PDB file of C-alpha atoms in Angstrom:
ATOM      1  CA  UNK H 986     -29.923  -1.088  11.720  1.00  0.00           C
ATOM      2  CA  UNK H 987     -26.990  -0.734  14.006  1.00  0.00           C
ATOM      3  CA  UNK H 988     -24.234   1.200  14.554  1.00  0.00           C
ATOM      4  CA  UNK H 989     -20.508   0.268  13.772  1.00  0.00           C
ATOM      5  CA  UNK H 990     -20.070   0.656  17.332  1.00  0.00           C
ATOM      6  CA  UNK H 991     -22.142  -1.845  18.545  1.00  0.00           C
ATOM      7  CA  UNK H 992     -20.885  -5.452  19.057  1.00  0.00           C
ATOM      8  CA  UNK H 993     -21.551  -8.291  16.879  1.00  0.00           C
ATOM      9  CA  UNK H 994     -23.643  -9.850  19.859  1.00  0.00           C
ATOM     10  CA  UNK H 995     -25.744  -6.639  19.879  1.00  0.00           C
ATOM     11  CA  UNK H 996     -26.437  -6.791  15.727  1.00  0.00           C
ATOM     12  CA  UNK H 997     -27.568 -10.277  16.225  1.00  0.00           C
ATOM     13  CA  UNK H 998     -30.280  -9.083  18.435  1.00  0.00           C
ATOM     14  CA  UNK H 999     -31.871  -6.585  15.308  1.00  0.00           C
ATOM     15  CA  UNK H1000     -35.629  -6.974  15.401  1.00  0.00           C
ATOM     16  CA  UNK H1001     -37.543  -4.571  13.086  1.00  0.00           C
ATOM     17  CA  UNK H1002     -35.047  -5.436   9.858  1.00  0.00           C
ATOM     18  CA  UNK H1003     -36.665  -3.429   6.811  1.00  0.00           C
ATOM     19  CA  UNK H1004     -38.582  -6.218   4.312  1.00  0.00           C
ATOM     20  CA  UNK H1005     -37.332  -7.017   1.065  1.00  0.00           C
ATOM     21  CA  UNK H1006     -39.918  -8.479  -1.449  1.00  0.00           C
ATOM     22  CA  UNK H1007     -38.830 -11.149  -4.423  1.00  0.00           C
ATOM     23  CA  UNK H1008     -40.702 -11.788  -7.544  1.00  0.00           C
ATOM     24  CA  UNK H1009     -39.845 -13.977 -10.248  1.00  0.00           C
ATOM     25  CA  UNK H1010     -37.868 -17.260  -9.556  1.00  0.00           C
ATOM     26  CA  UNK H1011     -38.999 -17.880  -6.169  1.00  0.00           C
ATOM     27  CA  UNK H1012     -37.131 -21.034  -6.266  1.00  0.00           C
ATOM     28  CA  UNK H1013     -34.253 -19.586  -7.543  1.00  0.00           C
ATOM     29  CA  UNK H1014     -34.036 -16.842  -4.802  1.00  0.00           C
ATOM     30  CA  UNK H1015     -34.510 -19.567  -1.964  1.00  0.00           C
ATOM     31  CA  UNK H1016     -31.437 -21.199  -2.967  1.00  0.00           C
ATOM     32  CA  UNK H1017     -29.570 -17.731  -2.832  1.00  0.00           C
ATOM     33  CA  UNK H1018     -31.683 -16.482   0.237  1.00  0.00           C
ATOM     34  CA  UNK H1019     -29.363 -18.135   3.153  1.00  0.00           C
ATOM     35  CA  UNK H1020     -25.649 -16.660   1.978  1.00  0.00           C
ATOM     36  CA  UNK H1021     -27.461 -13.581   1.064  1.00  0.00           C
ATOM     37  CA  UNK H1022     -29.288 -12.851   4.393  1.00  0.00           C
ATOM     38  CA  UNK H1023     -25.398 -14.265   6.119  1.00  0.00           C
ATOM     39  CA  UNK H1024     -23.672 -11.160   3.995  1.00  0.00           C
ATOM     40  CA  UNK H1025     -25.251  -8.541   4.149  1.00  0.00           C
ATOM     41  CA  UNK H1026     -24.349  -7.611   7.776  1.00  0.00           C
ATOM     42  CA  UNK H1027     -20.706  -8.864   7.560  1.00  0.00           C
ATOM     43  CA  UNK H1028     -19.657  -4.908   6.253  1.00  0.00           C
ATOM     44  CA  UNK H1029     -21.274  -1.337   7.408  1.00  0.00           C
ATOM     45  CA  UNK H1030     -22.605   0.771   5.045  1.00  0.00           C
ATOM     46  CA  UNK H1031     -23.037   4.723   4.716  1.00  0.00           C
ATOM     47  CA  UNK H1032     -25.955   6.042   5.974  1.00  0.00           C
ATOM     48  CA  UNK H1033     -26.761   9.334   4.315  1.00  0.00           C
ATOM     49  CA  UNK H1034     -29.515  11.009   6.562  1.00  0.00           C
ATOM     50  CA  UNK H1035     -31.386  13.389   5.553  1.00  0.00           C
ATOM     51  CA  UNK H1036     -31.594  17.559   7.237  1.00  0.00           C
ATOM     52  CA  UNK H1037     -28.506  17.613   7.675  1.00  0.00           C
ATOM     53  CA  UNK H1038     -28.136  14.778  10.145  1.00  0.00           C
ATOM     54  CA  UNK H1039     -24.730  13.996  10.666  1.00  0.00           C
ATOM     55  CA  UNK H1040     -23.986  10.082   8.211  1.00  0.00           C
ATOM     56  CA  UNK H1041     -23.421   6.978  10.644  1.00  0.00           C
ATOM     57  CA  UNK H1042     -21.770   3.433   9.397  1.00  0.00           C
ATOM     58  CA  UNK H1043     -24.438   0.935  10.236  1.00  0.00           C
ATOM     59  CA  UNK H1044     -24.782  -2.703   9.460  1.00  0.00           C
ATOM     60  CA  UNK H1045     -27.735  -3.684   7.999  1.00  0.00           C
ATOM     61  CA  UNK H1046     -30.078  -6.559   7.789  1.00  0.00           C
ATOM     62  CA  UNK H1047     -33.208  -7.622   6.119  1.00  0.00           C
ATOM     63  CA  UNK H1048     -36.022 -10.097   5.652  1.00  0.00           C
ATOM     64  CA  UNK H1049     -37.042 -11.275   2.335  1.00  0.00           C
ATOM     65  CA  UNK H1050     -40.543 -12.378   1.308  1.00  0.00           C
ATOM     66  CA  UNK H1051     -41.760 -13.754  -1.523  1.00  0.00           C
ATOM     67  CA  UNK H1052     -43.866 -10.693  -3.862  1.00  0.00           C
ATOM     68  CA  UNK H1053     -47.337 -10.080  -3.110  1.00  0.00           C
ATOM     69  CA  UNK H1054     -49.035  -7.606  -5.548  1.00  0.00           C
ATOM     70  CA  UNK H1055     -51.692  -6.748  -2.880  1.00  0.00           C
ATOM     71  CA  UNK H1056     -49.586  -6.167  -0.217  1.00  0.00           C
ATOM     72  CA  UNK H1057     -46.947  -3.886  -2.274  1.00  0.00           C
ATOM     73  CA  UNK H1058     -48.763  -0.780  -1.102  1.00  0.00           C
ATOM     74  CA  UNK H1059     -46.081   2.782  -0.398  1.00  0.00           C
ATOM     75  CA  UNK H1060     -47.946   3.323   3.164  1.00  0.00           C
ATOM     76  CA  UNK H1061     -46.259   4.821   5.988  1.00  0.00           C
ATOM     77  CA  UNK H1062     -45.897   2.057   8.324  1.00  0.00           C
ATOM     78  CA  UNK H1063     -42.114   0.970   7.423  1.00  0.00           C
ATOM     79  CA  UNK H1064     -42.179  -1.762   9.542  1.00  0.00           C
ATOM     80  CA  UNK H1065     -45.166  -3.758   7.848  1.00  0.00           C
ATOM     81  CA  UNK H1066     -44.472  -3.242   4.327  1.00  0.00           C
ATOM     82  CA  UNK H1067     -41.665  -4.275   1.788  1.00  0.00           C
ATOM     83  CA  UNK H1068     -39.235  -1.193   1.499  1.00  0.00           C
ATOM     84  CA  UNK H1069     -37.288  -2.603  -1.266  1.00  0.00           C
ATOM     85  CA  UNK H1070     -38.066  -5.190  -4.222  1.00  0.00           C
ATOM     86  CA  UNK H1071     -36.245  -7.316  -5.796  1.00  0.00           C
ATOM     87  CA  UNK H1072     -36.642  -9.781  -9.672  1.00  0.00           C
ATOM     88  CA  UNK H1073     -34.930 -12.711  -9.546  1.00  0.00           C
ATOM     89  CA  UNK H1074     -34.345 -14.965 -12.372  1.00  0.00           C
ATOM     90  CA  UNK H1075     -31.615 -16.999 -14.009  1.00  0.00           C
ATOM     91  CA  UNK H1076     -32.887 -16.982 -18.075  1.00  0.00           C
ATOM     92  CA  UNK H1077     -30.288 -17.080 -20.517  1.00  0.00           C
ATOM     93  CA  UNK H1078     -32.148 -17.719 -23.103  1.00  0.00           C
ATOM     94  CA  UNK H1079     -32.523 -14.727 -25.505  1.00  0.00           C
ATOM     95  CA  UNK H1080     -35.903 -16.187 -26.742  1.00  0.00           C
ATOM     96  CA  UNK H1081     -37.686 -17.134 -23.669  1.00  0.00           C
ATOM     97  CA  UNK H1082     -37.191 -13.991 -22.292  1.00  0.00           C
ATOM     98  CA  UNK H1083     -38.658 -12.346 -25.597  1.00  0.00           C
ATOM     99  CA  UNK H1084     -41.671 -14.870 -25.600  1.00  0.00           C
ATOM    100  CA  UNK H1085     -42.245 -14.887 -21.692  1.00  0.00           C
ATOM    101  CA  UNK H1086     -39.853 -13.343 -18.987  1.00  0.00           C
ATOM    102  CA  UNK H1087     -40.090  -9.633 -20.828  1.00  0.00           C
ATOM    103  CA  UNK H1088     -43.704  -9.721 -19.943  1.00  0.00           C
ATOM    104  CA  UNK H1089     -43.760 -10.864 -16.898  1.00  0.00           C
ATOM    105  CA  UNK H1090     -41.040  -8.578 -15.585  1.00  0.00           C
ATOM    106  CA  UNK H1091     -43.108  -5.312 -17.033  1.00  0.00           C
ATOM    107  CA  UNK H1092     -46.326  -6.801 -15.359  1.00  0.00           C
ATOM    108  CA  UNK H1093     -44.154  -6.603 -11.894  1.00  0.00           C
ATOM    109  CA  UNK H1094     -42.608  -3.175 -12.709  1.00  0.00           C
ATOM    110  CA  UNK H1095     -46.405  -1.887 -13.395  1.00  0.00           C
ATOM    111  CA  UNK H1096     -47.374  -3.349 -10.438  1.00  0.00           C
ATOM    112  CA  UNK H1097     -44.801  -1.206  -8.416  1.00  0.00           C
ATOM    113  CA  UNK H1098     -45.693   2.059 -10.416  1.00  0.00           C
ATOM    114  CA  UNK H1099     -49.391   1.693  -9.710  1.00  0.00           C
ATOM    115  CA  UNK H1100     -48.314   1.671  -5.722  1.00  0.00           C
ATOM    116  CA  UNK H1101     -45.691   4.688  -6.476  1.00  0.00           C
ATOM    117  CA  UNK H1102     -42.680   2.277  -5.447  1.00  0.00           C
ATOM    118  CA  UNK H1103     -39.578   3.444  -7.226  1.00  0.00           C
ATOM    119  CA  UNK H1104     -36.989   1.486  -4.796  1.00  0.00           C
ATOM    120  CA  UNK H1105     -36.597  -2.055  -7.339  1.00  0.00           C
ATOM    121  CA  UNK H1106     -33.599  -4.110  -9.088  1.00  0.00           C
ATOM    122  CA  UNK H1107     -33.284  -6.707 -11.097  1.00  0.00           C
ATOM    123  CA  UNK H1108     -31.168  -9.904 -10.890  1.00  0.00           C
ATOM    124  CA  UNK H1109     -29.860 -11.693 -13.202  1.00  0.00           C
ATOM    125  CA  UNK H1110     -28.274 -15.171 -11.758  1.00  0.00           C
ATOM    126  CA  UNK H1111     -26.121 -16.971 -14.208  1.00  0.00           C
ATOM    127  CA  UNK H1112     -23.579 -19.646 -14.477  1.00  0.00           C
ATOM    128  CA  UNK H1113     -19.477 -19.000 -15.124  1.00  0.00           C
ATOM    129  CA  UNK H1114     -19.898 -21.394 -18.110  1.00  0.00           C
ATOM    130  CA  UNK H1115     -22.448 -19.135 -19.182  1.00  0.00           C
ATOM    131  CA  UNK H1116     -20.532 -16.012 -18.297  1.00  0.00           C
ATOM    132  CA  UNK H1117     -17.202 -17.138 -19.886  1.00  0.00           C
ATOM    133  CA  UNK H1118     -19.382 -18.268 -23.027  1.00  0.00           C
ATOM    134  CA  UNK H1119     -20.842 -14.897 -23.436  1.00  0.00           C
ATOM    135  CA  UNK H1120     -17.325 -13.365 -22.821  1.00  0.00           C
ATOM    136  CA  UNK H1121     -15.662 -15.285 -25.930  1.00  0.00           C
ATOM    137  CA  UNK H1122     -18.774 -15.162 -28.066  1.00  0.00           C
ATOM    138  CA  UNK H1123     -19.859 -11.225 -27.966  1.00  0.00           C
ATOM    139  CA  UNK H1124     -23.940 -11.479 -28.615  1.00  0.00           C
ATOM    140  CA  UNK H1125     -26.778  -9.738 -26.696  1.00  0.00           C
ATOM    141  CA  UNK H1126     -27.091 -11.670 -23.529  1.00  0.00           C
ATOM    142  CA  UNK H1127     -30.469 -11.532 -21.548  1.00  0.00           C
ATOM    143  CA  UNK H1128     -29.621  -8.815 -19.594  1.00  0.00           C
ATOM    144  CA  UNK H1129     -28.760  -6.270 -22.343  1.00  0.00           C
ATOM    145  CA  UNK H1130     -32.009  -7.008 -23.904  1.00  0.00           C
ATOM    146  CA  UNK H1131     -33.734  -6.402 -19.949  1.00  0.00           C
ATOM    147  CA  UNK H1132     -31.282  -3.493 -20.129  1.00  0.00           C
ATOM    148  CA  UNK H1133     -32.604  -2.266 -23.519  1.00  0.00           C
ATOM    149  CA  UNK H1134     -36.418  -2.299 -22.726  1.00  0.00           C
ATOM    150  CA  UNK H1135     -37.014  -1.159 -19.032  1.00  0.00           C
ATOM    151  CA  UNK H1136     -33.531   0.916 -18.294  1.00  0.00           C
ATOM    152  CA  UNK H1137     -33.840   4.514 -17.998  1.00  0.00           C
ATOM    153  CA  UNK H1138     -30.851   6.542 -17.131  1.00  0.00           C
ATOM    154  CA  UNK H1139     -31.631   7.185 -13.470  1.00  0.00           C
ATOM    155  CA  UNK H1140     -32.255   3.131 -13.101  1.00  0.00           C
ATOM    156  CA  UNK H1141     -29.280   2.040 -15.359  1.00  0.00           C
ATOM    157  CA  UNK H1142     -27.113   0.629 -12.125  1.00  0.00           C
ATOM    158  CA  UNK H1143     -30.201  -1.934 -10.830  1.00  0.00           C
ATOM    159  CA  UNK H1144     -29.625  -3.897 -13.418  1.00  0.00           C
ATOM    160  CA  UNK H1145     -27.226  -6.301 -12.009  1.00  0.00           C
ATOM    161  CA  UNK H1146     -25.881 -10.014 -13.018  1.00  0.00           C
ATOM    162  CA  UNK H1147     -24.295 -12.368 -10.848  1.00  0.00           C
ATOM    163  CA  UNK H1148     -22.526 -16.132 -10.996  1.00  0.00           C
ATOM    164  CA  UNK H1149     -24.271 -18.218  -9.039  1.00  0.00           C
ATOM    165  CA  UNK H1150     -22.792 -19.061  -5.419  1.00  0.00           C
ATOM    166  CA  UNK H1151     -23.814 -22.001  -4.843  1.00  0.00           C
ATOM    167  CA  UNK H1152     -23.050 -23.533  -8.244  1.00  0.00           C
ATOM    168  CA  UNK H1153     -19.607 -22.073  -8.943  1.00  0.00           C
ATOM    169  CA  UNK H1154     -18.143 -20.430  -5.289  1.00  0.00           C
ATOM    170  CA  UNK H1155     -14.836 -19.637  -6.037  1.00  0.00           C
ATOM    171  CA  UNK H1156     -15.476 -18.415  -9.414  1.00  0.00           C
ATOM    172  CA  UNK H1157     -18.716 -15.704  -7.897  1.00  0.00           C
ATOM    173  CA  UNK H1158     -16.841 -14.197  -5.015  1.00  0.00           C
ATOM    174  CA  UNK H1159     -16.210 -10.578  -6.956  1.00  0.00           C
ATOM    175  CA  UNK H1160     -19.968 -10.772  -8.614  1.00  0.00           C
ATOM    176  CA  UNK H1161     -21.413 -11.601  -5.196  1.00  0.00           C
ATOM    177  CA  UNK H1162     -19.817  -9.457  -2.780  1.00  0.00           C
ATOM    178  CA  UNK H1163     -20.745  -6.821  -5.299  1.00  0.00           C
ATOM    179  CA  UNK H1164     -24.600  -7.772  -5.372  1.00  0.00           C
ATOM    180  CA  UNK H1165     -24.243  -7.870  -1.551  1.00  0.00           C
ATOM    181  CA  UNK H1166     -23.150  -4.220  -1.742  1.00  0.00           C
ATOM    182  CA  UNK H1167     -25.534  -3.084  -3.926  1.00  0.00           C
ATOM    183  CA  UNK H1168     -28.495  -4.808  -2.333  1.00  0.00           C
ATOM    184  CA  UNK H1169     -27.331  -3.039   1.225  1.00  0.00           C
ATOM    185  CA  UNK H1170     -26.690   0.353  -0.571  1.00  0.00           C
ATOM    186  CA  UNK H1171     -30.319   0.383  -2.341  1.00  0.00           C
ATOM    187  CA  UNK H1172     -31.930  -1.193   0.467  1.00  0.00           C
ATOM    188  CA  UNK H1173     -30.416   2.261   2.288  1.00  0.00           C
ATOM    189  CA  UNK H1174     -31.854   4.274  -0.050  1.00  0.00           C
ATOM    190  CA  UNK H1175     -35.101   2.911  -0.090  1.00  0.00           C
ATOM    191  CA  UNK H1176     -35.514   3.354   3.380  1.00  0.00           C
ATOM    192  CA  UNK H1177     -33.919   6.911   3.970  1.00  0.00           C
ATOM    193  CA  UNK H1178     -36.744   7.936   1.359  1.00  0.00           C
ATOM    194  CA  UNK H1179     -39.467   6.186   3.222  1.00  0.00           C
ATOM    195  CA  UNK H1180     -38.234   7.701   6.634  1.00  0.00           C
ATOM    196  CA  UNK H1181     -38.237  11.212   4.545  1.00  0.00           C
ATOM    197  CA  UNK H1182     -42.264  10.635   3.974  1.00  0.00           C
ATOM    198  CA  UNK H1183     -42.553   9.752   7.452  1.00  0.00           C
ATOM    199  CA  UNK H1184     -40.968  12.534   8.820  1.00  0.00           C
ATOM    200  CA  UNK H1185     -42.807  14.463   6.528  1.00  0.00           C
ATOM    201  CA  UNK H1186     -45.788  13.279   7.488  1.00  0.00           C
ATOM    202  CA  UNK H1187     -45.760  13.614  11.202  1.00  0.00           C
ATOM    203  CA  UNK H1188     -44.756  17.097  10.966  1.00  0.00           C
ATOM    204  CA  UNK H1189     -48.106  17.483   9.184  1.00  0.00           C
ATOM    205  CA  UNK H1190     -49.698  16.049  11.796  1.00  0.00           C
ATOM    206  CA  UNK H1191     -48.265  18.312  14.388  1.00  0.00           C
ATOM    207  CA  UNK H1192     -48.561  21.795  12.820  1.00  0.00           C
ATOM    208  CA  UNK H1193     -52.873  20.363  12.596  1.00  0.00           C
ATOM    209  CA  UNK H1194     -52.454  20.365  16.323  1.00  0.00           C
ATOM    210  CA  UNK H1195     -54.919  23.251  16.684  1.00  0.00           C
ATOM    211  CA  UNK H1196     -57.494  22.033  14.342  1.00  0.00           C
ATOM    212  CA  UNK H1197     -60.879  21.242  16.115  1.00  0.00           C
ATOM    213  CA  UNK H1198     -60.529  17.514  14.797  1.00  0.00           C
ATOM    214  CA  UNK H1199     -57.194  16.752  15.718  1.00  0.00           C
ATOM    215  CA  UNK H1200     -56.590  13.128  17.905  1.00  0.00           C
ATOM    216  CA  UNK H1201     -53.416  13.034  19.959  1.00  0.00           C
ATOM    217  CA  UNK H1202     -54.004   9.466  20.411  1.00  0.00           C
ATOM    218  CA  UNK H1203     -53.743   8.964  16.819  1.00  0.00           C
ATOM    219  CA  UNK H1204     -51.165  11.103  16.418  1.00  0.00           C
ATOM    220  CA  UNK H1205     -49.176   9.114  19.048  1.00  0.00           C
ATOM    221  CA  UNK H1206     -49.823   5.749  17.544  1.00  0.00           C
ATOM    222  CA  UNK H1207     -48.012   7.110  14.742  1.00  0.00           C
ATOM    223  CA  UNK H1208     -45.157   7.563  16.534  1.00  0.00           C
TER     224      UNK H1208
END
């Protein structure tokens, strides 16, 4: 992350970008991946810090990687492990999702709960045909039903639809730039939490400075 201050030659040259795991329609997500990746450092965001640390503008980036249930662990290291997750799919089909994508998409959420990963959204990728349709024909779409079975009211906002970019550009911009907004202000979150453990963490390891089994050389490796 960088600074508003810096110059766009200077956010080009971001290294350690925080990783940003997909499940579902890999397919799906690699068409979206390039514009995505291009948009979210085109506007800062608000960086919150925590203890009282005064909040900084930065612009953000991020690599994506396809979901790997065995490598989803919450460890420490925030450089080697996703910080944020992401389900992408582009169902519209009320019964599909009952028969198929509903299980699936609980199998993924479990997945994150048995590694303690709260930091997750949900994507729902649709058409404007689709999107006007369901506009003049009021019916449960897809993602009130997603809505309806894994939405609690703390999670209710990552539950997000969006018109497909590539397929209908003119008619996405206000759907995508919000996405892009909410991807950078979750993927934000995620990390502020993780740098919280961290924190956390090393102060542990500091105040043990005086126990007979304490390594400095571990203790700086953390750092």
């Amino acid at each position: 992350m960088k600074g508003v201050g810096n110059s766009p030659a200077d956010r080009e040259g971001m290294t350690n970008k925080p990783i940003v795991a997909c499940a579902g329609d890999w397919n799906l997500f690699c068409t979206l991946e390039q514009p995505l990746v291009a948009a979210i450092p085109q506007d800062s965001c608000e960086w919150r810090r925590s203890y009282g640390r005064i909040t900084k503008f930065v612009y953000l980036e991020a690599t994506f990687v396809k979901f790997n249930k065995d490598k989803a662990q919450s460890e420490l290291n925030l450089l080697k492990r996703p910080i944020f997750h992401i389900y992408w799919t582009d169902c519209v089909d009320v019964e599909y999702y009952k028969t198929t994508l509903r299980e699936d998409i609980e199998l993924w959420l479990k997945q994150l709960e048995k590694n303690n990963i709260t930091d997750w959204m949900i994507v729902l990728v649709e058409t404007y045909d689709i999107r006007k349709t369901n506009k003049l024909l009021p019916r449960t779409t897809v993602l009130d039903k997603i809505k309806g079975d894994f939405a609690a009211k703390q999670t209710e906002d990552r539950f997000v639809s969006v018109i497909n970019p590539i397929k209908s550009e003119a008619r996405s911009a206000e759907s995508w730039r919000a996405l892009v907004a909410k991807v950078r202000h979750f993927i934000l979150v995620a990390y502020n939490k993780a740098l919280i453990k961290f924190e956390e963490h090393m102060r542990e390891q500091r105040e043990n400075r005086n126990d007979p089994e304490w390594d400095f050389c571990k203790y700086f490796i953390l750092q």
